[in-house]
Tab-separated table of C-alpha atoms and ligand atoms in Angstrom:
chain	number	residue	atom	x	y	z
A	1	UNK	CA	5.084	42.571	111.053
A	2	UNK	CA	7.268	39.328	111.935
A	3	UNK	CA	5.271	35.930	110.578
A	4	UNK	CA	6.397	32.702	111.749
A	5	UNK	CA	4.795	30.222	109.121
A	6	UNK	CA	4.154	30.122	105.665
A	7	UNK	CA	0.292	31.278	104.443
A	8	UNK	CA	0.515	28.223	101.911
A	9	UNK	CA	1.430	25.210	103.923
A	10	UNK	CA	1.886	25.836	107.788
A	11	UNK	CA	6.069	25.024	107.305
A	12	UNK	CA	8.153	27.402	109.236
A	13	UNK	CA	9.841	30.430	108.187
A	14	UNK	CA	13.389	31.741	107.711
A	15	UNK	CA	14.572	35.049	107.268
A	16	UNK	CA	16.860	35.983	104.486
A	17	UNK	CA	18.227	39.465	102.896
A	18	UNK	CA	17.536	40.179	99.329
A	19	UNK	CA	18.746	43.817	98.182
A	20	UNK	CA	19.352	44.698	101.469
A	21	UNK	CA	15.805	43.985	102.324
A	22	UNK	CA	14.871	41.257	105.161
A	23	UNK	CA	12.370	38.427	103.188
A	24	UNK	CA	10.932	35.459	104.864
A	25	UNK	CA	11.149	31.937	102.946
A	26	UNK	CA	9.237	28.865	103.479
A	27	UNK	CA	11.813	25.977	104.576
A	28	UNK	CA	9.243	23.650	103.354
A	29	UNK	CA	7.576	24.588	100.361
A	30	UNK	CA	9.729	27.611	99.199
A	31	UNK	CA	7.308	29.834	99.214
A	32	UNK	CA	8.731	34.059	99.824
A	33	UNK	CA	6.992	36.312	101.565
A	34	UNK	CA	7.520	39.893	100.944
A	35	UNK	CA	6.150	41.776	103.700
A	36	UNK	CA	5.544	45.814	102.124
A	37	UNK	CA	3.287	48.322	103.065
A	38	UNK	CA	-0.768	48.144	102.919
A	39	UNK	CA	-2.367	50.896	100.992
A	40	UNK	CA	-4.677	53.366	102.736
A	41	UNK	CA	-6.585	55.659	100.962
A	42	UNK	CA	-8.083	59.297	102.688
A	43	UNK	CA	-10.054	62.391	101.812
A	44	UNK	CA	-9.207	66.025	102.760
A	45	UNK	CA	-13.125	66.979	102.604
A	46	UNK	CA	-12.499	70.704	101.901
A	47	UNK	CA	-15.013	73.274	101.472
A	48	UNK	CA	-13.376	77.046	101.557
A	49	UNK	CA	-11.249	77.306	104.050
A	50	UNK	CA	-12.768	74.078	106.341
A	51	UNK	CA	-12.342	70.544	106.720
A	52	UNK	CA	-14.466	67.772	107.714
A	53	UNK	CA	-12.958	65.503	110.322
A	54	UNK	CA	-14.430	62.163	111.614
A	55	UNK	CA	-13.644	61.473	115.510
A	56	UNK	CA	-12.865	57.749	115.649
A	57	UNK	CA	-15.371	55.540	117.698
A	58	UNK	CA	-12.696	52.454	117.795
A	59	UNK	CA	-9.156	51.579	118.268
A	60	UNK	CA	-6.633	52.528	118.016
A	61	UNK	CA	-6.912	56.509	118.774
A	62	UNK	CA	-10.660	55.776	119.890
A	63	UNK	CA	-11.872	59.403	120.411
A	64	UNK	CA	-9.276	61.391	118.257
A	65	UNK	CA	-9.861	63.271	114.899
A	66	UNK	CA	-8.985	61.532	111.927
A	67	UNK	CA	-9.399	62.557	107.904
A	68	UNK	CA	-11.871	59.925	106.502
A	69	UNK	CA	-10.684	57.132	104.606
A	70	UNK	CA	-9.376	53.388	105.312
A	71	UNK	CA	-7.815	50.413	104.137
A	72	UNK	CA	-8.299	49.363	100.150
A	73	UNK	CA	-9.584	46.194	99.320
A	74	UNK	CA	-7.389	44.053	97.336
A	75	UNK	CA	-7.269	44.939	93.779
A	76	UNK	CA	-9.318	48.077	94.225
A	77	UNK	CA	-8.540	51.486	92.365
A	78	UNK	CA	-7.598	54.250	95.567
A	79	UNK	CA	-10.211	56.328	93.776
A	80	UNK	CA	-12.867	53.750	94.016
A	81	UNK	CA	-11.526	52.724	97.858
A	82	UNK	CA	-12.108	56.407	97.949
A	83	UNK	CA	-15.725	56.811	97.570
A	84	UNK	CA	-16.589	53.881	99.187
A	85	UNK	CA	-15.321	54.811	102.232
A	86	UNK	CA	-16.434	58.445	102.256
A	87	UNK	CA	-19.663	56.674	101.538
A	88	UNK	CA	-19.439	53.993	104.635
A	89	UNK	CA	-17.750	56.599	106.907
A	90	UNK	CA	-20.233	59.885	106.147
A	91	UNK	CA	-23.133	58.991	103.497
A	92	UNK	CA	-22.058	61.781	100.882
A	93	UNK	CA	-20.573	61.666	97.635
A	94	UNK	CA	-17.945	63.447	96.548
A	95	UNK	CA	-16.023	64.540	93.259
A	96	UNK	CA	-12.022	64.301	93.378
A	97	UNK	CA	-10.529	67.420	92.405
A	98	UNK	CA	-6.809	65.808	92.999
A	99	UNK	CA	-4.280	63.618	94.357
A	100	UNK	CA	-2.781	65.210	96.870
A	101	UNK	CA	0.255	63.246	98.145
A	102	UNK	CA	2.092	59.751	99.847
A	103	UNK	CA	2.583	59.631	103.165
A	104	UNK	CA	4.226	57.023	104.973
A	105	UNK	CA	2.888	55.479	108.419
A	106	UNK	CA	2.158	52.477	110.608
A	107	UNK	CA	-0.850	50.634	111.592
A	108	UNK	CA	-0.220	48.539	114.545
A	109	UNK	CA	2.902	46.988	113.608
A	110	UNK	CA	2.222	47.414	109.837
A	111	UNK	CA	3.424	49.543	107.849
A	112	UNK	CA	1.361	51.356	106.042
A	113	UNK	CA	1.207	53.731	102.179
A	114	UNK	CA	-1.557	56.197	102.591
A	115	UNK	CA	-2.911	58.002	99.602
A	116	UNK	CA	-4.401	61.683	99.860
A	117	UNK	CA	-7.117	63.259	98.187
A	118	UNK	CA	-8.250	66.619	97.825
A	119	UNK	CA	-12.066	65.914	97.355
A	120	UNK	CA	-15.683	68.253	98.161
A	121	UNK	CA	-19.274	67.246	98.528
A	122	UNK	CA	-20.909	67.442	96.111
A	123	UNK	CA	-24.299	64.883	96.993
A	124	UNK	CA	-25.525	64.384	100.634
A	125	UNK	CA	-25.165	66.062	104.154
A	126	UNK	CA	-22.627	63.856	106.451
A	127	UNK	CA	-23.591	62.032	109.398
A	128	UNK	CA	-21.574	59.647	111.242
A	129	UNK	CA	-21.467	55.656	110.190
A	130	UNK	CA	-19.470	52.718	110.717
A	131	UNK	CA	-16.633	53.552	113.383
A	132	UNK	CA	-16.932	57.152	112.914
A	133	UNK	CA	-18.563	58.400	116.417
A	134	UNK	CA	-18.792	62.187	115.254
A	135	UNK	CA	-18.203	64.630	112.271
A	136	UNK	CA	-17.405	68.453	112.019
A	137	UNK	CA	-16.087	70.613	109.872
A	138	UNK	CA	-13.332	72.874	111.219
A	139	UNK	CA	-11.672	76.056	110.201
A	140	UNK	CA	-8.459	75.594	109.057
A	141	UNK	CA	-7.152	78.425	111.981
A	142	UNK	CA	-9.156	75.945	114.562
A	143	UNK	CA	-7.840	72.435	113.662
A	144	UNK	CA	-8.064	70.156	116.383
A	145	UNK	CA	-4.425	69.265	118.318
A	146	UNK	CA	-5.743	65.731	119.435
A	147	UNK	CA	-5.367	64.265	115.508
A	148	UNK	CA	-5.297	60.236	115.079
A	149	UNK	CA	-1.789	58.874	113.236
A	150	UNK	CA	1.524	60.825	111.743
A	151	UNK	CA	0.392	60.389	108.301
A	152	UNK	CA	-3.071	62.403	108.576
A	153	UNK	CA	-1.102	65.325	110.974
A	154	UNK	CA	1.379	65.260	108.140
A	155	UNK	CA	-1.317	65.777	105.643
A	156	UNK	CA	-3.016	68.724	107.475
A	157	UNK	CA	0.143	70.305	107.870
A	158	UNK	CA	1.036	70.106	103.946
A	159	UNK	CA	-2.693	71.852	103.372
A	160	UNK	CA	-2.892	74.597	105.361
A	161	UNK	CA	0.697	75.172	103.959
A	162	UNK	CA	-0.996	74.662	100.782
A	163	UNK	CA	-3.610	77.632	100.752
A	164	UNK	CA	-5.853	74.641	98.837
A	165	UNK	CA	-9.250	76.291	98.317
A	166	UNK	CA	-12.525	74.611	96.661
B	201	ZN	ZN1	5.352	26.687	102.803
């Protein structure tokens, strides 16, 4: 994402390199902005050899499948981020049973870190909230092709190579 003014005091930017890495500087007030990547957090809802994918009632990929999860909040733990939007996105709890990887993505033009889960229900029977128009579990020979960002195709591919069962 390219800014143009500083967050702090409206001055104008200028781009500089610092470890190789572009950084943009206040010429006013001095102030650095490091842009980096915003931290996602999703859950591979597993239950024997299915997954429960949320089809995605908003933009961007409005209408494709996507593993349930979002944006953290700012200081919040990925497991808490975690439950609260299984919770917003489905109604059920669920118990972790582990991290299950990094992957690397975009958002728009952001860049994006999104942390996987390995996670099953274990309160609740899902229904669709927030900007989640449907759910459905899916056998993991019968995954959908139409899935929503790199990162959560990534993911799918890494469990079903995985032979993860809960
Ligand atoms: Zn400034």
């Amino acid at each position: 994402m390219q800014y143009k003014f500083c967050p702090k005091c409206g001055g104008e930017f200028e781009e500089f390199f610092e470890h190789g890495y572009s950084r943009l500087r206040c010429k006013n007030c001095g102030f650095i902005f490091y842009d980096k990547s915003y931290p996602a957090v999703s859950a591979l809802i597993v239950e024997g050899d299915k997954i429960l994918l949320s089809r995605r009632g908003i933009e961007p990929f409005k209408g494709k499948w996507d593993v349930v999860g979002g944006f953290l909040e700012k200081g919040e733990h990925p497991e808490t981020g975690l439950h609260r939007e299984v919770k917003e996105e489905t109604g059920v709890e669920v118990d972790v049973i582990k991290f299950f990887g990094f992957y690397m993505d975009t958002y728009r033009e952001q860049s994006t870190l999104n942390i996987f889960y390995l996670v099953k229900i274990v309160n609740g029977e899902p229904k669709p909230n927030d900007d989640v128009a449907e759910l459905k579990w899916f056998h993991k020979n019968e995954l959908p092709k139409d899935i929503a960002f790199k990162n959560n195709q990534e993911a799918l591919d890494d469990w079903l190579k995985s032979n993860e069962r809960i």
